[in-house]
PDB file of C-alpha atoms in Angstrom:
ATOM      1  CA  GLY Z   1      11.757 -27.733  -2.480  1.00 71.00           C
ATOM      2  CA  GLN Z   2      10.777 -24.937  -4.892  1.00 80.00           C
ATOM      3  CA  TYR Z   3       7.663 -23.423  -3.302  1.00 84.00           C
ATOM      4  CA  ASP Z   4       6.228 -22.824   0.151  1.00 87.00           C
ATOM      5  CA  ILE Z   5       2.889 -24.650   0.073  1.00 88.00           C
ATOM      6  CA  LEU Z   6      -0.099 -23.394   2.073  1.00 89.00           C
ATOM      7  CA  GLU Z   7      -3.010 -25.827   2.393  1.00 90.00           C
ATOM      8  CA  ALA Z   8      -6.664 -25.290   3.266  1.00 91.00           C
ATOM      9  CA  SER Z   9      -9.590 -27.683   3.335  1.00 89.00           C
ATOM     10  CA  ASP Z  10     -12.395 -25.172   2.652  1.00 90.00           C
ATOM     11  CA  ALA Z  11     -12.969 -21.850   0.891  1.00 89.00           C
ATOM     12  CA  ASP Z  12     -12.952 -19.648   4.007  1.00 90.00           C
ATOM     13  CA  SER Z  13      -9.653 -21.109   5.249  1.00 91.00           C
ATOM     14  CA  ALA Z  14      -8.148 -20.699   1.779  1.00 90.00           C
ATOM     15  CA  LEU Z  15      -9.110 -17.010   1.655  1.00 88.00           C
ATOM     16  CA  ASP Z  16      -7.588 -16.508   5.098  1.00 90.00           C
ATOM     17  CA  CYS Z  17      -4.351 -18.149   3.917  1.00 88.00           C
ATOM     18  CA  ILE Z  18      -4.154 -15.926   0.863  1.00 87.00           C
ATOM     19  CA  ALA Z  19      -4.983 -12.772   2.831  1.00 86.00           C
ATOM     20  CA  ASP Z  20      -2.427 -13.589   5.554  1.00 87.00           C
ATOM     21  CA  ALA Z  21       0.315 -14.286   3.016  1.00 84.00           C
ATOM     22  CA  GLY Z  22      -0.497 -11.209   0.925  1.00 80.00           C
ATOM     23  CA  SER Z  23      -1.453 -11.225  -2.742  1.00 72.00           C
ATOM     24  CA  ASP Z  24       2.100 -10.322  -3.848  1.00 79.00           C
ATOM     25  CA  ALA Z  25       3.493 -13.389  -2.061  1.00 85.00           C
ATOM     26  CA  VAL Z  26       1.057 -15.873  -3.632  1.00 88.00           C
ATOM     27  CA  SER Z  27       2.373 -17.111  -6.975  1.00 88.00           C
ATOM     28  CA  ALA Z  28      -0.574 -19.381  -7.805  1.00 90.00           C
ATOM     29  CA  VAL Z  29      -3.626 -21.148  -6.422  1.00 92.00           C
ATOM     30  CA  ILE Z  30      -4.320 -24.846  -7.038  1.00 91.00           C
ATOM     31  CA  LEU Z  31      -8.069 -25.164  -6.507  1.00 90.00           C
ATOM     32  CA  SER Z  32      -9.992 -28.423  -6.134  1.00 89.00           C
ATOM     33  CA  MET Z  33     -13.375 -28.008  -7.816  1.00 85.00           C
ATOM     34  CA  THR Z  34     -14.826 -30.546  -5.363  1.00 84.00           C
ATOM     35  CA  LEU Z  35     -14.409 -28.396  -2.248  1.00 86.00           C
ATOM     36  CA  PRO Z  36     -17.457 -28.851   0.039  1.00 84.00           C
ATOM     37  CA  GLU Z  37     -20.457 -26.490   0.004  1.00 85.00           C
ATOM     38  CA  ASP Z  38     -19.635 -25.040  -3.434  1.00 84.00           C
ATOM     39  CA  GLY Z  39     -16.425 -23.747  -1.909  1.00 88.00           C
ATOM     40  CA  ALA Z  40     -14.575 -23.692  -5.229  1.00 86.00           C
ATOM     41  CA  VAL Z  41     -17.202 -21.489  -6.852  1.00 85.00           C
ATOM     42  CA  ARG Z  42     -17.234 -19.085  -3.888  1.00 87.00           C
ATOM     43  CA  LEU Z  43     -13.460 -18.902  -3.714  1.00 88.00           C
ATOM     44  CA  LEU Z  44     -13.028 -18.360  -7.439  1.00 86.00           C
ATOM     45  CA  LYS Z  45     -15.659 -15.620  -7.415  1.00 85.00           C
ATOM     46  CA  VAL Z  46     -13.699 -13.725  -4.758  1.00 85.00           C
ATOM     47  CA  LEU Z  47     -10.390 -14.228  -6.564  1.00 84.00           C
ATOM     48  CA  ARG Z  48     -11.833 -12.980  -9.850  1.00 81.00           C
ATOM     49  CA  GLU Z  49     -13.753  -9.989  -8.478  1.00 80.00           C
ATOM     50  CA  ASP Z  50     -11.470  -8.691  -5.731  1.00 79.00           C
ATOM     51  CA  PRO Z  51      -8.976  -6.148  -7.217  1.00 75.00           C
ATOM     52  CA  VAL Z  52      -6.361  -7.317  -4.686  1.00 77.00           C
ATOM     53  CA  PHE Z  53      -6.485 -10.983  -5.772  1.00 80.00           C
ATOM     54  CA  TRP Z  54      -7.571 -10.995  -9.405  1.00 80.00           C
ATOM     55  CA  LYS Z  55      -4.028 -11.257 -10.830  1.00 81.00           C
ATOM     56  CA  ILE Z  56      -3.306 -14.536  -9.010  1.00 87.00           C
ATOM     57  CA  PRO Z  57      -3.386 -17.409 -11.557  1.00 89.00           C
ATOM     58  CA  VAL Z  58      -5.601 -20.392 -10.688  1.00 90.00           C
ATOM     59  CA  LEU Z  59      -5.147 -24.043 -11.689  1.00 89.00           C
ATOM     60  CA  SER Z  60      -8.288 -26.075 -11.029  1.00 86.00           C
ATOM     61  CA  THR Z  61      -8.263 -29.830 -10.412  1.00 87.00           C
ATOM     62  CA  ILE Z  62     -11.279 -31.922 -11.371  1.00 82.00           C
ATOM     63  CA  PRO Z  63     -12.273 -35.571 -10.747  1.00 79.00           C
ATOM     64  CA  GLY Z  64     -12.103 -36.514 -14.429  1.00 70.00           C
ATOM     65  CA  GLY Z  65     -12.284 -35.080 -17.921  1.00 59.00           C
ATOM     66  CA  GLU Z  66     -15.840 -36.305 -18.416  1.00 54.00           C
ATOM     67  CA  VAL Z  67     -17.227 -33.842 -15.802  1.00 56.00           C
ATOM     68  CA  VAL Z  68     -15.551 -30.666 -17.062  1.00 55.00           C
ATOM     69  CA  ASP Z  69     -18.745 -29.478 -18.796  1.00 57.00           C
ATOM     70  CA  GLU Z  70     -20.609 -29.829 -15.497  1.00 55.00           C
ATOM     71  CA  LEU Z  71     -18.211 -27.413 -13.805  1.00 55.00           C
ATOM     72  CA  PRO Z  72     -18.478 -24.187 -15.831  1.00 55.00           C
ATOM     73  CA  MET Z  73     -16.363 -22.222 -13.344  1.00 57.00           C
ATOM     74  CA  THR Z  74     -13.436 -24.399 -14.341  1.00 52.00           C
ATOM     75  CA  MET Z  75     -13.268 -22.491 -17.616  1.00 54.00           C
ATOM     76  CA  GLU Z  76     -12.627 -19.254 -15.694  1.00 68.00           C
ATOM     77  CA  THR Z  77      -9.329 -20.604 -14.380  1.00 79.00           C
ATOM     78  CA  GLU Z  78      -6.028 -20.339 -16.230  1.00 79.00           C
ATOM     79  CA  ASP Z  79      -5.726 -24.127 -16.570  1.00 81.00           C
ATOM     80  CA  PHE Z  80      -7.264 -27.354 -15.261  1.00 80.00           C
ATOM     81  CA  LEU Z  81      -5.938 -30.798 -14.535  1.00 83.00           C
ATOM     82  CA  CYS Z  82      -7.617 -34.140 -13.853  1.00 82.00           C
ATOM     83  CA  LYS Z  83      -6.881 -35.629 -10.458  1.00 79.00           C
ATOM     84  CA  CYS Z  84      -4.523 -38.609 -10.046  1.00 78.00           C
ATOM     85  CA  HIS Z  85      -2.044 -36.649 -12.146  1.00 77.00           C
ATOM     86  CA  PRO Z  86       1.738 -37.170 -12.053  1.00 79.00           C
ATOM     87  CA  GLN Z  87       3.521 -34.675  -9.816  1.00 82.00           C
ATOM     88  CA  ILE Z  88       5.744 -33.565 -12.695  1.00 84.00           C
ATOM     89  CA  ASP Z  89       2.634 -32.618 -14.706  1.00 85.00           C
ATOM     90  CA  MET Z  90       1.366 -30.464 -11.843  1.00 85.00           C
ATOM     91  CA  ARG Z  91       4.772 -28.766 -11.492  1.00 87.00           C
ATOM     92  CA  ARG Z  92       5.059 -28.000 -15.203  1.00 89.00           C
ATOM     93  CA  ARG Z  93       1.572 -26.526 -15.382  1.00 87.00           C
ATOM     94  CA  VAL Z  94       2.115 -24.363 -12.319  1.00 89.00           C
ATOM     95  CA  GLU Z  95       5.441 -23.096 -13.635  1.00 90.00           C
ATOM     96  CA  ARG Z  96       3.943 -22.305 -17.040  1.00 88.00           C
ATOM     97  CA  MET Z  97       0.978 -20.541 -15.422  1.00 86.00           C
ATOM     98  CA  ILE Z  98       3.275 -18.377 -13.285  1.00 87.00           C
ATOM     99  CA  ARG Z  99       5.436 -17.456 -16.301  1.00 87.00           C
ATOM    100  CA  VAL Z 100       2.351 -16.391 -18.269  1.00 83.00           C
ATOM    101  CA  ALA Z 101       1.073 -14.306 -15.325  1.00 82.00           C
ATOM    102  CA  GLU Z 102       4.469 -12.576 -14.965  1.00 82.00           C
ATOM    103  CA  TYR Z 103       4.562 -11.847 -18.698  1.00 74.00           C
ATOM    104  CA  GLN Z 104       1.054 -10.374 -18.632  1.00 75.00           C
ATOM    105  CA  GLU Z 105       1.942  -8.173 -15.659  1.00 75.00           C
ATOM    106  CA  ARG Z 106       5.008  -6.855 -17.490  1.00 72.00           C
ATOM    107  CA  GLN Z 107       2.872  -6.130 -20.538  1.00 65.00           C
ATOM    108  CA  CYS Z 108       0.351  -4.233 -18.397  1.00 66.00           C
ATOM    109  CA  THR Z 109       3.183  -2.191 -16.870  1.00 65.00           C
ATOM    110  CA  LEU Z 110       4.610  -1.325 -20.287  1.00 60.00           C
ATOM    111  CA  GLN Z 111       1.141  -0.482 -21.584  1.00 66.00           C
ATOM    112  CA  ASP Z 112       0.514   1.787 -18.613  1.00 78.00           C
ATOM    113  CA  GLN Z 113       3.831   3.560 -19.155  1.00 79.00           C
ATOM    114  CA  ALA Z 114       3.009   4.065 -22.832  1.00 84.00           C
ATOM    115  CA  ASN Z 115      -0.323   5.643 -21.876  1.00 90.00           C
ATOM    116  CA  ARG Z 116       1.084   8.152 -19.375  1.00 91.00           C
ATOM    117  CA  ASP Z 117       2.947  11.418 -19.545  1.00 93.00           C
ATOM    118  CA  TYR Z 118       6.419  10.966 -18.079  1.00 91.00           C
ATOM    119  CA  LEU Z 119       6.508  14.313 -16.233  1.00 93.00           C
ATOM    120  CA  THR Z 120       3.080  14.540 -14.620  1.00 94.00           C
ATOM    121  CA  GLY Z 121       2.007  10.885 -14.463  1.00 92.00           C
ATOM    122  CA  LEU Z 122      -1.317  11.837 -16.044  1.00 93.00           C
ATOM    123  CA  LEU Z 123      -2.705  10.080 -19.102  1.00 92.00           C
ATOM    124  CA  ASN Z 124      -1.308  11.176 -22.447  1.00 93.00           C
ATOM    125  CA  ARG Z 125      -3.496  11.385 -25.567  1.00 93.00           C
ATOM    126  CA  ARG Z 126      -3.148   7.684 -26.246  1.00 90.00           C
ATOM    127  CA  GLY Z 127      -4.153   6.893 -22.678  1.00 90.00           C
ATOM    128  CA  LEU Z 128      -7.044   9.344 -22.892  1.00 92.00           C
ATOM    129  CA  TRP Z 129      -8.693   7.492 -25.768  1.00 91.00           C
ATOM    130  CA  THR Z 130      -8.087   4.168 -24.050  1.00 87.00           C
ATOM    131  CA  ALA Z 131      -9.882   5.530 -20.972  1.00 87.00           C
ATOM    132  CA  ILE Z 132     -12.708   6.895 -23.134  1.00 89.00           C
ATOM    133  CA  ASP Z 133     -13.143   3.473 -24.738  1.00 86.00           C
ATOM    134  CA  TYR Z 134     -13.681   2.003 -21.254  1.00 82.00           C
ATOM    135  CA  LEU Z 135     -16.359   4.520 -20.238  1.00 85.00           C
ATOM    136  CA  ARG Z 136     -19.692   2.920 -19.318  1.00 81.00           C
ATOM    137  CA  SER Z 137     -23.231   4.171 -19.817  1.00 81.00           C
ATOM    138  CA  GLU Z 138     -23.519   4.845 -16.080  1.00 80.00           C
ATOM    139  CA  ASP Z 139     -20.588   7.306 -16.349  1.00 85.00           C
ATOM    140  CA  LEU Z 140     -22.663   9.567 -18.609  1.00 88.00           C
ATOM    141  CA  PRO Z 141     -23.305  12.453 -19.020  1.00 90.00           C
ATOM    142  CA  LEU Z 142     -19.864  14.032 -18.947  1.00 93.00           C
ATOM    143  CA  VAL Z 143     -18.225  17.422 -18.673  1.00 95.00           C
ATOM    144  CA  ILE Z 144     -15.131  18.065 -20.792  1.00 96.00           C
ATOM    145  CA  MET Z 145     -12.741  20.737 -19.497  1.00 97.00           C
ATOM    146  CA  LEU Z 146      -9.709  21.860 -21.496  1.00 97.00           C
ATOM    147  CA  PHE Z 147      -7.176  24.013 -19.611  1.00 97.00           C
ATOM    148  CA  ASP Z 148      -4.327  26.038 -21.076  1.00 94.00           C
ATOM    149  CA  LEU Z 149      -1.483  27.419 -18.931  1.00 94.00           C
ATOM    150  CA  ASP Z 150      -1.307  30.911 -20.371  1.00 87.00           C
ATOM    151  CA  ASN Z 151       2.253  31.847 -19.425  1.00 85.00           C
ATOM    152  CA  LEU Z 152       4.247  28.598 -19.582  1.00 86.00           C
ATOM    153  CA  LYS Z 153       6.462  29.728 -22.479  1.00 88.00           C
ATOM    154  CA  GLU Z 154       7.300  32.985 -20.691  1.00 88.00           C
ATOM    155  CA  VAL Z 155       8.167  31.069 -17.497  1.00 88.00           C
ATOM    156  CA  ASN Z 156      10.418  28.703 -19.485  1.00 87.00           C
ATOM    157  CA  ASP Z 157      12.159  31.576 -21.292  1.00 86.00           C
ATOM    158  CA  THR Z 158      12.663  33.620 -18.116  1.00 86.00           C
ATOM    159  CA  TRP Z 159      13.360  31.061 -15.399  1.00 88.00           C
ATOM    160  CA  GLY Z 160      14.273  27.933 -17.369  1.00 89.00           C
ATOM    161  CA  HIS Z 161      12.533  24.650 -18.088  1.00 89.00           C
ATOM    162  CA  GLU Z 162      12.942  23.368 -14.535  1.00 91.00           C
ATOM    163  CA  LYS Z 163      10.634  26.141 -13.334  1.00 91.00           C
ATOM    164  CA  GLY Z 164       8.290  25.357 -16.214  1.00 90.00           C
ATOM    165  CA  ASP Z 165       8.224  21.699 -15.162  1.00 93.00           C
ATOM    166  CA  GLN Z 166       7.392  22.782 -11.603  1.00 93.00           C
ATOM    167  CA  MET Z 167       4.489  24.787 -13.022  1.00 93.00           C
ATOM    168  CA  LEU Z 168       3.158  21.753 -14.882  1.00 95.00           C
ATOM    169  CA  GLN Z 169       3.522  19.508 -11.834  1.00 96.00           C
ATOM    170  CA  PHE Z 170       1.859  22.068  -9.572  1.00 95.00           C
ATOM    171  CA  PHE Z 171      -1.140  22.264 -11.897  1.00 96.00           C
ATOM    172  CA  THR Z 172      -1.284  18.455 -12.033  1.00 96.00           C
ATOM    173  CA  GLU Z 173      -1.556  18.234  -8.230  1.00 96.00           C
ATOM    174  CA  LEU Z 174      -4.159  20.989  -8.244  1.00 96.00           C
ATOM    175  CA  LEU Z 175      -6.275  19.005 -10.726  1.00 96.00           C
ATOM    176  CA  ARG Z 176      -5.990  15.878  -8.592  1.00 95.00           C
ATOM    177  CA  SER Z 177      -7.095  17.770  -5.472  1.00 94.00           C
ATOM    178  CA  GLN Z 178     -10.079  19.329  -7.258  1.00 94.00           C
ATOM    179  CA  THR Z 179     -11.423  16.197  -8.977  1.00 93.00           C
ATOM    180  CA  ARG Z 180     -12.647  12.756  -7.961  1.00 90.00           C
ATOM    181  CA  SER Z 181     -10.563   9.607  -8.133  1.00 84.00           C
ATOM    182  CA  ASP Z 182     -12.622   8.159 -11.011  1.00 85.00           C
ATOM    183  CA  ASP Z 183     -12.538  11.309 -13.168  1.00 92.00           C
ATOM    184  CA  ILE Z 184     -10.174  11.262 -16.163  1.00 93.00           C
ATOM    185  CA  LEU Z 185      -7.133  13.557 -16.145  1.00 95.00           C
ATOM    186  CA  CYS Z 186      -4.896  13.993 -19.176  1.00 96.00           C
ATOM    187  CA  ARG Z 187      -1.940  16.123 -20.197  1.00 96.00           C
ATOM    188  CA  TYR Z 188      -3.344  16.845 -23.639  1.00 95.00           C
ATOM    189  CA  GLY Z 189      -0.425  18.839 -25.033  1.00 90.00           C
ATOM    190  CA  GLY Z 190       2.600  20.826 -23.918  1.00 90.00           C
ATOM    191  CA  ASP Z 191       0.663  23.336 -21.811  1.00 93.00           C
ATOM    192  CA  GLU Z 192      -2.856  21.904 -22.197  1.00 96.00           C
ATOM    193  CA  PHE Z 193      -4.694  19.606 -19.786  1.00 97.00           C
ATOM    194  CA  LEU Z 194      -7.980  17.821 -20.418  1.00 97.00           C
ATOM    195  CA  VAL Z 195     -10.353  16.739 -17.633  1.00 97.00           C
ATOM    196  CA  ILE Z 196     -13.455  14.548 -17.965  1.00 95.00           C
ATOM    197  CA  LEU Z 197     -15.863  14.806 -15.030  1.00 94.00           C
ATOM    198  CA  LYS Z 198     -18.182  11.799 -14.937  1.00 91.00           C
ATOM    199  CA  HIS Z 199     -21.978  11.739 -14.415  1.00 87.00           C
ATOM    200  CA  LEU Z 200     -22.327  15.526 -14.488  1.00 87.00           C
ATOM    201  CA  ASN Z 201     -24.291  17.762 -16.854  1.00 84.00           C
ATOM    202  CA  ASN Z 202     -24.977  20.883 -14.795  1.00 89.00           C
ATOM    203  CA  GLU Z 203     -23.529  23.960 -16.502  1.00 92.00           C
ATOM    204  CA  LYS Z 204     -23.474  26.048 -13.325  1.00 92.00           C
ATOM    205  CA  THR Z 205     -21.598  23.354 -11.378  1.00 93.00           C
ATOM    206  CA  ALA Z 206     -19.150  22.821 -14.246  1.00 94.00           C
ATOM    207  CA  MET Z 207     -18.445  26.543 -14.587  1.00 95.00           C
ATOM    208  CA  LYS Z 208     -17.852  26.901 -10.845  1.00 94.00           C
ATOM    209  CA  LYS Z 209     -15.442  23.943 -10.808  1.00 95.00           C
ATOM    210  CA  GLY Z 210     -13.494  25.235 -13.810  1.00 95.00           C
ATOM    211  CA  SER Z 211     -13.379  28.775 -12.437  1.00 95.00           C
ATOM    212  CA  ASP Z 212     -12.202  27.539  -9.038  1.00 95.00           C
ATOM    213  CA  ILE Z 213      -9.324  25.610 -10.623  1.00 96.00           C
ATOM    214  CA  CYS Z 214      -8.252  28.632 -12.678  1.00 95.00           C
ATOM    215  CA  ARG Z 215      -8.491  30.939  -9.644  1.00 94.00           C
ATOM    216  CA  LEU Z 216      -6.571  28.624  -7.305  1.00 94.00           C
ATOM    217  CA  PHE Z 217      -3.769  28.174  -9.819  1.00 94.00           C
ATOM    218  CA  CYS Z 218      -3.439  31.929 -10.272  1.00 91.00           C
ATOM    219  CA  GLU Z 219      -3.456  32.519  -6.497  1.00 92.00           C
ATOM    220  CA  GLN Z 220      -1.170  29.705  -5.398  1.00 91.00           C
ATOM    221  CA  PHE Z 221       1.588  29.237  -7.994  1.00 89.00           C
ATOM    222  CA  ASP Z 222       4.558  31.547  -7.588  1.00 83.00           C
ATOM    223  CA  GLY Z 223       5.749  32.595 -11.011  1.00 78.00           C
ATOM    224  CA  GLY Z 224       8.278  35.049  -9.683  1.00 79.00           C
ATOM    225  CA  ASN Z 225       7.830  38.346 -11.515  1.00 81.00           C
ATOM    226  CA  ILE Z 226       5.580  36.657 -14.104  1.00 82.00           C
ATOM    227  CA  SER Z 227       1.835  36.811 -13.588  1.00 84.00           C
ATOM    228  CA  VAL Z 228       0.681  33.240 -14.260  1.00 87.00           C
ATOM    229  CA  SER Z 229      -2.852  32.152 -15.106  1.00 90.00           C
ATOM    230  CA  CYS Z 230      -4.772  29.408 -16.895  1.00 93.00           C
ATOM    231  CA  SER Z 231      -7.859  29.570 -19.085  1.00 94.00           C
ATOM    232  CA  ALA Z 232     -10.474  26.865 -19.563  1.00 96.00           C
ATOM    233  CA  GLY Z 233     -13.092  25.838 -22.073  1.00 96.00           C
ATOM    234  CA  ILE Z 234     -15.988  23.569 -21.135  1.00 96.00           C
ATOM    235  CA  ALA Z 235     -18.306  21.356 -23.187  1.00 95.00           C
ATOM    236  CA  ILE Z 236     -20.995  18.949 -21.942  1.00 93.00           C
ATOM    237  CA  SER Z 237     -21.880  15.616 -23.555  1.00 89.00           C
ATOM    238  CA  GLY Z 238     -25.387  14.276 -23.946  1.00 77.00           C
ATOM    239  CA  ILE Z 239     -26.870  11.643 -21.666  1.00 72.00           C
ATOM    240  CA  ASP Z 240     -26.048   8.922 -24.198  1.00 71.00           C
ATOM    241  CA  LYS Z 241     -22.868  10.254 -25.823  1.00 77.00           C
ATOM    242  CA  LYS Z 242     -19.238   9.436 -25.089  1.00 79.00           C
ATOM    243  CA  PRO Z 243     -16.615  12.136 -25.645  1.00 81.00           C
ATOM    244  CA  SER Z 244     -15.599  12.559 -29.259  1.00 89.00           C
ATOM    245  CA  GLU Z 245     -12.992  14.592 -31.113  1.00 91.00           C
ATOM    246  CA  LYS Z 246     -15.778  16.984 -32.086  1.00 92.00           C
ATOM    247  CA  LEU Z 247     -16.763  17.545 -28.441  1.00 93.00           C
ATOM    248  CA  ILE Z 248     -13.123  18.173 -27.493  1.00 94.00           C
ATOM    249  CA  GLU Z 249     -12.909  20.658 -30.375  1.00 95.00           C
ATOM    250  CA  CYS Z 250     -15.906  22.456 -28.859  1.00 94.00           C
ATOM    251  CA  ALA Z 251     -14.112  22.710 -25.509  1.00 95.00           C
ATOM    252  CA  ASP Z 252     -11.001  23.919 -27.357  1.00 95.00           C
ATOM    253  CA  LYS Z 253     -12.938  26.714 -29.103  1.00 95.00           C
ATOM    254  CA  ALA Z 254     -14.481  27.738 -25.786  1.00 95.00           C
ATOM    255  CA  MET Z 255     -11.011  27.823 -24.219  1.00 95.00           C
ATOM    256  CA  TYR Z 256      -9.699  30.167 -26.910  1.00 93.00           C
ATOM    257  CA  ARG Z 257     -12.723  32.400 -26.365  1.00 93.00           C
ATOM    258  CA  ALA Z 258     -11.780  32.514 -22.676  1.00 92.00           C
ATOM    259  CA  LYS Z 259      -8.163  33.397 -23.522  1.00 89.00           C
ATOM    260  CA  GLN Z 260      -9.347  36.253 -25.752  1.00 88.00           C
ATOM    261  CA  GLU Z 261     -12.121  37.672 -23.601  1.00 87.00           C
ATOM    262  CA  ASN Z 262     -11.561  36.394 -20.048  1.00 78.00           C
ATOM    263  CA  LYS Z 263      -7.927  35.361 -19.698  1.00 82.00           C
ATOM    264  CA  GLY Z 264      -7.531  33.343 -16.519  1.00 82.00           C
ATOM    265  CA  GLY Z 265     -11.205  32.327 -16.518  1.00 88.00           C
ATOM    266  CA  CYS Z 266     -13.684  29.878 -18.050  1.00 92.00           C
ATOM    267  CA  CYS Z 267     -15.973  29.843 -21.039  1.00 94.00           C
ATOM    268  CA  MET Z 268     -18.811  27.406 -21.752  1.00 94.00           C
ATOM    269  CA  TRP Z 269     -19.263  26.090 -25.287  1.00 92.00           C
ATOM    270  CA  GLY Z 270     -22.432  27.372 -26.949  1.00 84.00           C
ATOM    271  CA  SER Z 271     -23.903  28.056 -30.360  1.00 62.00           C
ATOM    272  CA  ASP Z 272     -22.480  31.597 -30.295  1.00 67.00           C
ATOM    273  CA  ILE Z 273     -18.868  30.343 -30.374  1.00 63.00           C
TER     274      ILE Z 273
END
């Protein structure tokens, strides 16, 4: 009377049921660990590894408490229950499991909001360091690009903050179009944006990418009677080094060199800066 129950007698049928219903419509999975042909193990592997299904909570049922150690996959479920259980016990566990899953999803949403800039949707500084913490060795080496919108204050003073916001949002979309989906994009400050390009250490390629972004912004954004531009500084990490505050400082120094000597262009960090 409280839930619509879908039943399946094997792993393949269960996956079909879940896929047909849609992951958002499935509140929980009650999984018998004695499904034939290691079906429980196969099903749980899909649920845990597929980004569409991984949030669905799973309650596993086992023949008896004495065999729990023989079923290690049971420990990867949110809860488990011995068979021949009272119906009220099953209901309470399912309801608790769903409440916990809903709470965790709300926490993830709040965390994501706290890590993002409200205007552009890009990561803020807090989100940047969270993303850096999650970088893997296979993401290295990295290129750090720090962009500064040279004329944002003048645009704000002349045309108002709404036009300034349009400038920031335009540059955000330009960054998205010129980078890959797994690169890291951050609004680093009021008029500064930081980009981390993964598995790249070629100076020539990095300079071309940074120069292209600066050129396209200058060519495509209409600043009215104000000549808009952006300048960029670039620093490259080692093959075994994650980004650090020191490396970002290097990109920052290169950016200020670009603003002084090549406004609207790029500068690569080097020992001469």
